[in-house]
Every structure is written in structure tokens, then in C-alpha cells.
mmCIF file of C-alpha atoms in Angstrom:
data_model
loop_
_atom_site.group_PDB
_atom_site.id
_atom_site.type_symbol
_atom_site.label_atom_id
_atom_site.label_comp_id
_atom_site.label_asym_id
_atom_site.label_seq_id
_atom_site.Cartn_x
_atom_site.Cartn_y
_atom_site.Cartn_z
ATOM 1 C CA ASP H 7 -18.099 28.371 -21.863
ATOM 2 C CA SER H 8 -21.283 30.543 -22.218
ATOM 3 C CA GLY H 9 -19.567 31.725 -25.931
ATOM 4 C CA TYR H 10 -19.036 27.940 -26.744
ATOM 5 C CA LYS H 11 -22.920 27.254 -25.924
ATOM 6 C CA LEU H 12 -23.916 30.609 -27.846
ATOM 7 C CA PHE H 13 -21.759 28.889 -30.765
ATOM 8 C CA VAL H 14 -23.972 25.750 -30.006
ATOM 9 C CA SER H 15 -27.102 26.910 -30.331
ATOM 10 C CA GLU H 16 -26.772 29.744 -33.077
ATOM 11 C CA GLY H 17 -23.353 28.936 -34.891
ATOM 12 C CA MET H 18 -21.291 31.349 -36.898
ATOM 13 C CA GLY H 19 -23.965 34.085 -36.808
ATOM 14 C CA CYS H 20 -23.505 34.648 -33.047
ATOM 15 C CA LEU H 21 -19.884 35.537 -33.430
ATOM 16 C CA ASN H 22 -20.252 39.298 -33.123
ATOM 17 C CA VAL H 23 -18.756 41.121 -30.250
ATOM 18 C CA GLU H 24 -21.981 42.644 -29.092
ATOM 19 C CA ARG H 25 -23.577 39.042 -28.486
ATOM 20 C CA LEU H 26 -20.579 37.435 -27.265
ATOM 21 C CA SER H 27 -19.466 40.381 -25.099
ATOM 22 C CA LYS H 28 -23.111 40.295 -23.319
ATOM 23 C CA ALA H 29 -23.130 36.526 -23.243
ATOM 24 C CA MET H 30 -19.666 36.437 -21.056
ATOM 25 C CA SER H 31 -20.799 39.131 -19.101
ATOM 26 C CA TYR H 32 -18.160 41.835 -20.650
ATOM 27 C CA ASN H 33 -18.360 45.153 -22.042
ATOM 28 C CA LYS H 34 -16.719 45.531 -25.565
ATOM 29 C CA SER H 35 -13.293 46.510 -24.172
ATOM 30 C CA GLY H 36 -13.183 43.776 -22.084
ATOM 31 C CA PHE H 37 -13.996 41.386 -25.307
ATOM 32 C CA TYR H 38 -10.998 42.759 -26.764
ATOM 33 C CA TYR H 39 -8.692 42.854 -24.035
ATOM 34 C CA TYR H 40 -9.195 38.788 -23.979
ATOM 35 C CA PHE H 41 -9.535 38.457 -27.921
ATOM 36 C CA PRO H 42 -8.399 41.062 -30.183
ATOM 37 C CA ASN H 43 -10.252 40.010 -33.109
ATOM 38 C CA ARG H 44 -13.324 37.655 -34.180
ATOM 39 C CA GLU H 45 -10.646 35.351 -35.671
ATOM 40 C CA THR H 46 -8.815 34.531 -32.611
ATOM 41 C CA TYR H 47 -12.147 34.122 -30.485
ATOM 42 C CA LEU H 48 -13.132 31.403 -32.876
ATOM 43 C CA LYS H 49 -9.823 29.792 -32.517
ATOM 44 C CA GLU H 50 -10.645 29.603 -28.951
ATOM 45 C CA VAL H 51 -13.975 28.395 -29.534
ATOM 46 C CA MET H 52 -12.632 25.734 -31.693
ATOM 47 C CA LEU H 53 -9.610 24.803 -29.221
ATOM 48 C CA HIS H 54 -12.327 24.177 -26.411
ATOM 49 C CA HIS H 55 -14.338 22.146 -29.071
ATOM 50 C CA PHE H 56 -11.588 19.877 -30.066
ATOM 51 C CA ASN H 57 -10.713 19.317 -26.528
ATOM 52 C CA SER H 58 -14.393 18.751 -25.311
ATOM 53 C CA ALA H 59 -14.293 15.866 -27.831
ATOM 54 C CA ASP H 60 -11.691 13.889 -25.319
ATOM 55 C CA ARG H 61 -14.728 13.318 -22.993
ATOM 56 C CA LEU H 62 -16.571 11.652 -25.962
ATOM 57 C CA ILE H 63 -13.311 9.613 -26.627
ATOM 58 C CA ASP H 64 -13.158 8.449 -23.061
ATOM 59 C CA ASP H 65 -16.679 7.127 -23.490
ATOM 60 C CA LEU H 66 -16.404 5.844 -26.707
ATOM 61 C CA LYS H 67 -13.684 3.372 -25.528
ATOM 62 C CA SER H 68 -16.193 1.275 -23.818
ATOM 63 C CA ILE H 69 -18.766 0.789 -26.457
ATOM 64 C CA TYR H 70 -19.239 -2.280 -28.384
ATOM 65 C CA THR H 71 -22.497 -1.603 -30.425
ATOM 66 C CA PHE H 72 -23.354 1.077 -32.589
ATOM 67 C CA ASP H 73 -26.799 0.749 -31.677
ATOM 68 C CA PRO H 74 -27.874 1.548 -29.087
ATOM 69 C CA ASP H 75 -24.291 2.637 -27.273
ATOM 70 C CA PHE H 76 -23.045 4.775 -29.681
ATOM 71 C CA LEU H 77 -26.440 6.366 -30.480
ATOM 72 C CA LEU H 78 -26.987 6.962 -26.750
ATOM 73 C CA LEU H 79 -23.459 8.572 -26.339
ATOM 74 C CA LEU H 80 -24.458 11.214 -28.883
ATOM 75 C CA ILE H 81 -27.406 12.293 -26.975
ATOM 76 C CA LYS H 82 -25.138 12.347 -23.926
ATOM 77 C CA HIS H 83 -22.628 14.468 -25.597
ATOM 78 C CA SER H 84 -25.224 16.700 -27.361
ATOM 79 C CA ASP H 85 -23.513 20.024 -26.893
ATOM 80 C CA LEU H 86 -20.202 18.537 -28.759
ATOM 81 C CA VAL H 87 -22.456 16.841 -31.487
ATOM 82 C CA LEU H 88 -24.168 20.194 -32.094
ATOM 83 C CA ALA H 89 -21.122 22.234 -31.928
ATOM 84 C CA HIS H 90 -19.497 19.856 -34.473
ATOM 85 C CA MET H 91 -22.752 20.105 -36.731
ATOM 86 C CA GLN H 92 -22.288 24.034 -36.431
ATOM 87 C CA THR H 93 -18.540 23.633 -37.490
ATOM 88 C CA ALA H 94 -19.747 21.131 -40.301
ATOM 89 C CA LYS H 95 -21.628 23.991 -41.811
ATOM 90 C CA HIS H 96 -18.664 26.188 -41.806
ATOM 91 C CA LEU H 97 -16.033 24.046 -43.652
ATOM 92 C CA ASP H 98 -15.205 26.963 -45.767
ATOM 93 C CA ASN H 99 -13.647 28.762 -42.753
ATOM 94 C CA GLU H 100 -9.984 27.236 -42.528
ATOM 95 C CA VAL H 101 -10.322 26.986 -38.647
ATOM 96 C CA CYS H 102 -13.680 24.906 -38.668
ATOM 97 C CA LEU H 103 -12.269 22.825 -41.192
ATOM 98 C CA LYS H 104 -9.236 21.953 -39.253
ATOM 99 C CA CYS H 105 -10.965 21.435 -36.164
ATOM 100 C CA TYR H 106 -13.821 19.227 -38.122
ATOM 101 C CA GLU H 107 -10.963 16.908 -39.408
ATOM 102 C CA SER H 108 -9.195 16.619 -36.522
ATOM 103 C CA ILE H 109 -12.147 15.740 -34.337
ATOM 104 C CA ASN H 110 -13.300 13.368 -37.161
ATOM 105 C CA GLU H 111 -9.800 11.580 -37.107
ATOM 106 C CA LYS H 112 -9.857 11.309 -33.263
ATOM 107 C CA VAL H 113 -13.462 9.600 -33.076
ATOM 108 C CA GLU H 114 -13.355 7.298 -36.274
ATOM 109 C CA PRO H 115 -11.104 4.700 -34.815
ATOM 110 C CA TYR H 116 -13.510 4.284 -31.939
ATOM 111 C CA VAL H 117 -16.446 4.084 -34.256
ATOM 112 C CA ILE H 118 -15.895 2.479 -37.440
ATOM 113 C CA PRO H 119 -15.408 -1.297 -35.690
ATOM 114 C CA SER H 120 -19.395 -0.997 -34.070
ATOM 115 C CA TRP H 121 -20.775 0.487 -37.454
ATOM 116 C CA ALA H 122 -18.976 -2.115 -39.451
ATOM 117 C CA ARG H 123 -20.751 -4.564 -37.071
ATOM 118 C CA PHE H 124 -23.934 -2.726 -37.067
ATOM 119 C CA ILE H 125 -23.936 -2.552 -41.156
ATOM 120 C CA ASN H 126 -22.333 -6.335 -41.268
ATOM 121 C CA TYR H 127 -19.231 -4.958 -43.441
ATOM 122 C CA GLU H 128 -16.789 -6.308 -40.479
ATOM 123 C CA ASP H 129 -14.726 -7.618 -43.422
ATOM 124 C CA ASN H 130 -14.863 -4.592 -45.509
ATOM 125 C CA GLN H 131 -13.358 -1.665 -42.556
ATOM 126 C CA GLU H 132 -12.655 0.741 -45.800
ATOM 127 C CA PHE H 133 -16.091 0.586 -47.187
ATOM 128 C CA ALA H 134 -17.730 0.799 -43.809
ATOM 129 C CA LYS H 135 -15.461 3.873 -43.076
ATOM 130 C CA ASN H 136 -16.057 5.523 -46.084
ATOM 131 C CA TYR H 137 -19.953 4.612 -45.820
ATOM 132 C CA PHE H 138 -19.700 6.050 -42.378
ATOM 133 C CA VAL H 139 -18.073 9.390 -43.656
ATOM 134 C CA MET H 140 -21.189 9.718 -45.850
ATOM 135 C CA VAL H 141 -23.845 9.033 -43.255
ATOM 136 C CA ARG H 142 -21.951 11.313 -40.998
ATOM 137 C CA ASP H 143 -22.248 13.922 -43.568
ATOM 138 C CA ILE H 144 -25.730 13.547 -43.668
ATOM 139 C CA PHE H 145 -26.663 13.532 -40.064
ATOM 140 C CA TYR H 146 -24.860 16.843 -39.628
ATOM 141 C CA LEU H 147 -26.934 18.130 -42.496
ATOM 142 C CA ARG H 148 -30.217 16.934 -40.704
ATOM 143 C CA VAL H 149 -29.798 17.451 -37.148
ATOM 144 C CA THR H 150 -30.786 19.967 -34.854
ATOM 145 C CA LYS H 151 -31.146 20.266 -31.384
ATOM 146 C CA GLU H 152 -34.896 19.212 -31.384
ATOM 147 C CA THR H 153 -33.988 16.248 -33.527
ATOM 148 C CA LEU H 154 -31.110 15.077 -31.612
ATOM 149 C CA ASN H 155 -32.864 12.133 -29.866
ATOM 150 C CA TYR H 156 -32.974 8.328 -29.990
ATOM 151 C CA ASN H 157 -35.634 7.841 -32.435
ATOM 152 C CA PHE H 158 -34.260 10.438 -35.031
ATOM 153 C CA LEU H 159 -30.822 8.609 -34.795
ATOM 154 C CA LYS H 160 -32.023 5.231 -34.771
ATOM 155 C CA ASN H 161 -34.158 5.926 -37.753
ATOM 156 C CA LEU H 162 -31.224 7.799 -40.131
ATOM 157 C CA VAL H 163 -29.021 4.468 -39.092
ATOM 158 C CA ASN H 164 -31.357 1.986 -39.947
ATOM 159 C CA GLU H 165 -32.381 3.832 -43.025
ATOM 160 C CA SER H 166 -28.816 4.251 -44.143
ATOM 161 C CA LYS H 167 -28.153 0.173 -43.398
ATOM 162 C CA ALA H 168 -31.505 -0.698 -45.077
ATOM 163 C CA LEU H 169 -30.027 1.193 -48.291
ATOM 164 C CA LEU H 170 -27.100 -1.100 -48.365
ATOM 165 C CA LYS H 171 -29.366 -4.198 -47.873
ATOM 166 C CA GLN H 172 -31.306 -3.162 -50.800
ATOM 167 C CA GLY H 173 -28.466 -2.688 -52.915
ATOM 168 C CA HIS H 174 -28.918 1.244 -53.395
ATOM 169 C CA ILE H 175 -25.463 1.652 -52.431
ATOM 170 C CA ASN H 176 -22.620 1.396 -54.769
ATOM 171 C CA HIS H 177 -20.145 -0.799 -52.717
ATOM 172 C CA ASP H 178 -16.930 1.248 -54.394
ATOM 173 C CA ILE H 179 -17.671 4.983 -52.646
ATOM 174 C CA ASN H 180 -14.103 5.529 -52.297
ATOM 175 C CA HIS H 181 -14.718 8.327 -54.531
ATOM 176 C CA TYR H 182 -16.915 9.962 -51.924
ATOM 177 C CA LYS H 183 -13.933 10.822 -49.567
ATOM 178 C CA ASN H 184 -12.185 12.456 -52.509
ATOM 179 C CA GLU H 185 -14.886 14.925 -53.713
#
């Protein structure tokens, strides 16, 4: 858990044996006893991250509105959100990519209906999902521990919704998910 928290706050840069050993109160040989290499440790962190998403899923089952219900859940599960942000920054790593995609696949079915209602696209779930993916990716580029608050989230989603109303978003954004 202390290694996960270190990953949440500092990302992949913290994944060196000295830092991890100290955070987990091991010496180097103790670390290597449990984790023969950095990649094995990363897999364990991603497994912990993947399993932690189940608590968010349980809460998502009871939401109806995107704002405030979903936004408040993001704040409630801030460690998960920040770990996912760190994972999103390292999609060039196969372990991170697989975990990122797997969690998104678990979460999206619970989020897309409330997002579609929020942006007034209940009749076009495919567009709503594709637009959500685009906004989510922008979110992970912009969010930090300091900005993960209700005002930041509300401004981001309202800005995204306003772009639709103003006609600045091409309603055929299917190409986005394939890039």
C-alpha cells in the first residue's frame, strides 16, 4: 500500500529499488525477495490499482447524474483517480496500457449513461462514449492532486458541454477512438 501511494503521488519516476525499499520499510534484499525486478513490482502495483477500481464500480452503480454524483465520486476515490492519471502518462508501457484499458472498460458502462444525459445525447450513446473518452483523456492530462476538486471538475465538464452546444465538436468523432 505504501508503494501504491508513492506511485499515486510520484508516478513511474518513484519506481526505483532504493525509494521503494525505504517506503515499504525493507532493505534492498528484502525488496528483491518479494519482487525480483522492477517490472514484477509494477505488475503488482497495477494489479492493486485494477482491484481498487472495484470500490469505484460499487459506488458507480448507484449514480444517476454526472454532475454532481460522478464528479463527487472522483473526489472520493482520489487515490484511484491519481493512480489512473499516472498510468495514463505511461501508456507506452505494456503493463500500464493493459491496466488503463481494463479499468476504463470496467468503468465506462456505468459512467456513459449519466454522461450522455449530462451532454443531452441520450439518443446517441456511441457519440456520447467517444466524446467521453476524449474528455477523459484531456482530464488525465490536466488533473493534479491540487486540482482534483469539485470546481476544477465542474469547470472541465461544463467547458466540454459548452463546446458541444456551440457546435465546436464534430459529431463524427469516431476517428478519435481509433487514433
